[in-house]
Amino acid sequence: MSIFSIDNLLQFFDIGNRILPVETITDGWVNTTYKITSETGSYILRQYLEHGERIRTGESISFELEFMNYLHQNNLPVPKIIRPINSDAENTNTNKFTIKYEHDQRYYVLFEYINGVKYINTNLSAQRQLWQTISVAQFLGKMHSLTLNTEKDWKLKSNTYRIHQNFVRVKYELLTNYEQFKREQCELYRRIEILIEKHTSTIPLTNVKETQISYMEKLEQNLPKGCIHADLHDDNVLFNDEGKTVAAVLDFDEMYYGCLLIDFS
């Protein structure tokens, strides 16, 4: 993305002029993020990308951002969304949280920049520490309690805009669709097979969609449900190393209304 395009987008936010060069933070398969420093502070500009069958509609993105805003309003450590100034400019469409840029037809959102480190960059060790695990679990407990078995409109929107985890499909794909990986990493693949055989014996091996759905519905029937992050890996958590707390949980792109145990697992 050109500097001209970024500066053109930034005029739709009340953050003053950019005063430092743009820094690319990530260049991922579902989004790209840029660090912006302006007269009023530092920000993250996120560009939503499309990948494979994933269709990035404005409604789907708004579902994610509405939930992040809800968490922020309830004092959970997530980035604050900077809302765009309403505009009727010909080359840009704005809504409550996002801008759709006419030149590339992609959606953009601006967050406040949060200063934090990933667990591998903390002072004492490159290994995960107990306080980090505890602080992430505490975050999940607070987040889950906000939507625990209280459907509001999260469940309806989740069923409309999100693909839910399907463990039956995942098992089938792991065992049948990775022949190249099996040839190139045969020892590692065998270890995966052993783990699957040991821990997923009750999950059927089938690619029949109706059977997969039926199994998942029975599995989840009596489990507590709420809004889950569903992608809580190390790159999506920033820590305050001095305060020994979570500085921010990032990237709610996969969030949906489902079983709370998925986040802990």
XYZ file of C-alpha atoms in Angstrom:
265
model
C 0.000 0.000 0.000
C 1.409 3.399 -0.954
C 2.160 6.171 1.519
C -0.162 8.396 -0.511
C -3.050 5.959 -0.002
C -2.349 5.689 3.733
C -2.245 9.462 4.144
C -5.436 9.740 2.118
C -7.144 7.280 4.480
C -5.868 9.018 7.606
C -7.669 12.225 6.709
C -10.895 10.481 7.685
C -9.727 10.189 11.300
C -9.316 13.040 13.737
C -5.695 12.263 14.653
C -3.790 15.169 13.101
C -0.987 14.885 10.566
C 1.420 11.961 10.319
C 4.851 12.942 11.705
C 6.942 9.762 11.294
C 7.417 7.196 8.489
C 4.840 4.416 8.262
C 6.041 1.115 9.735
C 4.688 -2.240 8.504
C 4.016 -4.371 11.601
C 2.627 -7.546 10.035
C 2.024 -8.796 6.531
C -0.359 -11.644 7.182
C -2.666 -13.815 5.113
C -5.862 -12.223 6.465
C -4.705 -8.694 7.256
C -1.819 -6.260 7.074
C -1.111 -3.757 9.831
C 0.812 -0.497 9.811
C 2.046 1.628 12.705
C 1.126 5.269 12.276
C 2.563 8.062 14.415
C 0.728 11.367 14.191
C 0.509 14.635 16.091
C -1.872 13.037 18.603
C -0.154 9.690 19.254
C 0.556 6.266 17.792
C -1.998 4.078 16.018
C -2.375 0.799 14.150
C -4.014 0.874 10.716
C -5.352 -2.537 9.795
C -6.056 -3.558 6.207
C -8.403 -6.534 5.810
C -7.475 -8.995 3.087
C -9.325 -11.859 1.432
C -7.901 -15.358 1.329
C -9.291 -18.431 -0.431
C -12.955 -18.888 0.388
C -12.910 -16.256 3.118
C -15.124 -13.365 2.026
C -14.524 -10.210 4.037
C -17.880 -8.466 4.077
C -18.499 -5.231 5.916
C -21.043 -7.004 8.128
C -18.576 -9.719 9.116
C -15.881 -7.189 9.998
C -18.376 -5.050 11.925
C -19.344 -8.116 13.991
C -15.722 -8.475 15.117
C -15.281 -4.774 15.830
C -18.574 -4.451 17.696
C -17.439 -7.204 20.030
C -14.018 -5.612 20.550
C -15.700 -2.299 21.322
C -17.999 -4.093 23.790
C -14.969 -5.580 25.559
C -13.210 -2.211 25.656
C -16.291 -0.590 27.175
C -16.161 -3.271 29.875
C -12.521 -2.434 30.671
C -10.901 -5.493 29.127
C -7.434 -5.023 27.596
C -8.205 -4.803 23.898
C -7.211 -2.012 21.484
C -9.520 0.993 21.394
C -11.090 1.575 17.985
C -10.706 5.088 16.552
C -13.952 5.833 14.781
C -13.770 7.534 11.378
C -15.196 10.964 10.795
C -18.432 10.749 8.809
C -17.670 11.586 5.228
C -19.375 11.717 1.883
C -16.109 11.661 -0.040
C -16.410 9.975 -3.406
C -13.434 7.637 -2.979
C -14.189 6.374 0.542
C -17.189 4.854 2.300
C -17.267 5.074 6.096
C -19.425 3.422 8.717
C -19.339 3.140 12.502
C -15.878 1.551 12.707
C -14.425 0.998 9.225
C -13.522 2.665 5.981
C -13.954 0.940 2.629
C -11.385 2.408 0.293
C -12.602 2.700 -3.300
C -9.149 2.276 -4.849
C -8.731 -1.301 -3.592
C -12.248 -2.117 -2.298
C -10.782 -3.250 1.025
C -11.805 -2.402 4.543
C -9.628 -0.505 7.021
C -9.854 0.138 10.744
C -7.716 2.314 13.019
C -6.776 1.277 16.582
C -4.881 3.012 19.334
C -1.358 1.602 19.513
C -0.702 -0.466 22.650
C 2.848 -0.837 23.871
C 3.473 -4.450 24.880
C 5.702 -7.438 24.237
C 5.112 -11.016 23.186
C 6.046 -13.728 25.651
C 9.279 -14.590 23.831
C 10.521 -11.031 24.374
C 9.937 -10.765 28.118
C 12.908 -10.096 30.349
C 13.442 -13.228 32.390
C 13.091 -15.975 29.844
C 12.107 -16.828 26.299
C 9.892 -19.537 27.782
C 6.282 -18.953 28.738
C 5.989 -18.003 32.392
C 3.286 -18.876 34.919
C 2.090 -15.294 35.346
C 1.502 -15.074 31.604
C -0.669 -18.193 31.556
C -2.599 -16.966 34.598
C -3.177 -13.494 33.141
C -4.442 -14.929 29.842
C -6.792 -17.261 31.745
C -8.066 -14.316 33.785
C -8.741 -12.383 30.599
C -10.701 -15.303 29.174
C -12.690 -15.685 32.387
C -13.719 -12.025 32.292
C -14.477 -12.092 28.567
C -16.492 -15.308 28.749
C -18.503 -14.106 31.745
C -19.781 -11.156 29.709
C -21.578 -13.413 27.241
C -21.945 -16.727 29.135
C -25.248 -18.259 28.026
C -26.640 -14.768 27.365
C -27.207 -14.869 23.657
C -28.168 -11.214 23.105
C -27.600 -10.844 19.347
C -24.096 -12.389 19.359
C -25.317 -15.888 18.550
C -27.482 -14.762 15.627
C -24.684 -12.683 14.110
C -22.172 -15.466 14.735
C -24.304 -17.977 12.839
C -24.606 -15.456 9.997
C -21.042 -14.188 9.681
C -18.750 -16.861 11.135
C -17.523 -20.392 10.359
C -17.541 -22.397 13.589
C -14.927 -24.919 14.644
C -15.654 -28.411 13.342
C -13.405 -30.957 15.033
C -14.669 -33.795 12.852
C -13.647 -31.950 9.691
C -10.284 -30.984 11.196
C -9.511 -34.611 12.079
C -10.492 -35.820 8.610
C -8.356 -33.201 6.875
C -5.348 -33.891 9.101
C -5.425 -37.587 8.253
C -6.350 -37.448 4.577
C -5.368 -34.156 2.938
C -1.708 -33.687 3.791
C 0.127 -36.206 1.642
C 2.966 -33.823 0.760
C 3.525 -32.972 4.427
C 3.441 -36.681 5.242
C 6.142 -37.394 2.657
C 8.379 -34.495 3.659
C 7.935 -34.744 7.441
C 7.106 -38.399 7.926
C 8.386 -38.611 11.537
C 6.495 -35.512 12.654
C 3.383 -36.633 10.814
C 3.524 -40.008 12.564
C 3.646 -38.247 15.918
C 0.539 -36.317 14.913
C -1.168 -39.565 13.915
C -0.369 -41.103 17.300
C -1.807 -38.091 19.131
C -4.947 -38.210 17.011
C -5.374 -41.949 17.600
C -4.814 -41.545 21.347
C -6.967 -38.505 22.038
C -9.667 -38.401 19.349
C -10.863 -41.995 19.190
C -14.475 -40.916 19.848
C -14.472 -38.457 16.960
C -15.618 -40.179 13.738
C -13.387 -40.127 10.682
C -15.766 -38.898 8.001
C -16.118 -36.177 5.403
C -19.923 -36.429 5.305
C -21.055 -32.946 6.286
C -24.333 -34.078 7.840
C -22.510 -36.576 10.088
C -19.971 -33.931 11.101
C -22.695 -31.438 12.012
C -24.714 -34.045 13.923
C -21.683 -35.055 15.986
C -20.740 -31.442 16.780
C -24.285 -30.576 17.840
C -24.396 -33.507 20.277
C -20.888 -32.734 21.556
C -21.719 -29.101 22.279
C -25.273 -29.617 23.503
C -24.581 -29.332 27.239
C -21.376 -27.285 27.199
C -21.337 -23.627 28.372
C -21.346 -21.193 25.468
C -20.530 -17.572 24.862
C -18.390 -15.399 22.613
C -14.913 -16.865 22.166
C -11.713 -15.558 20.619
C -10.992 -18.877 18.834
C -7.474 -17.866 17.750
C -5.651 -17.141 20.999
C -2.094 -18.008 19.970
C 1.119 -16.301 21.053
C 1.150 -13.656 18.317
C -2.247 -12.379 19.446
C -1.315 -11.533 23.046
C 0.835 -8.632 24.244
C 2.149 -8.499 27.805
C 3.086 -5.715 30.193
C 6.343 -7.231 31.395
C 6.805 -4.845 34.318
C 3.243 -5.088 35.590
C 3.018 -8.842 34.875
C -0.341 -8.460 33.164
C -1.888 -8.761 29.704
C -1.393 -5.474 27.877
C -3.727 -6.401 25.018
C -5.420 -9.309 23.296
C -5.445 -8.765 19.541
C -7.103 -9.993 16.344
C -10.670 -11.129 17.000
C -11.061 -12.062 13.351
C -12.020 -15.670 14.185
C -14.310 -14.894 17.157
C -17.751 -16.435 17.286
C -20.459 -17.650 19.678
C -19.450 -21.167 20.684
C -18.136 -23.459 23.416
C -15.959 -21.617 25.930
C -13.647 -24.624 26.287
C -12.263 -23.973 22.795
C -10.432 -20.886 24.005
C -8.843 -22.727 26.918
C -7.864 -25.702 24.793
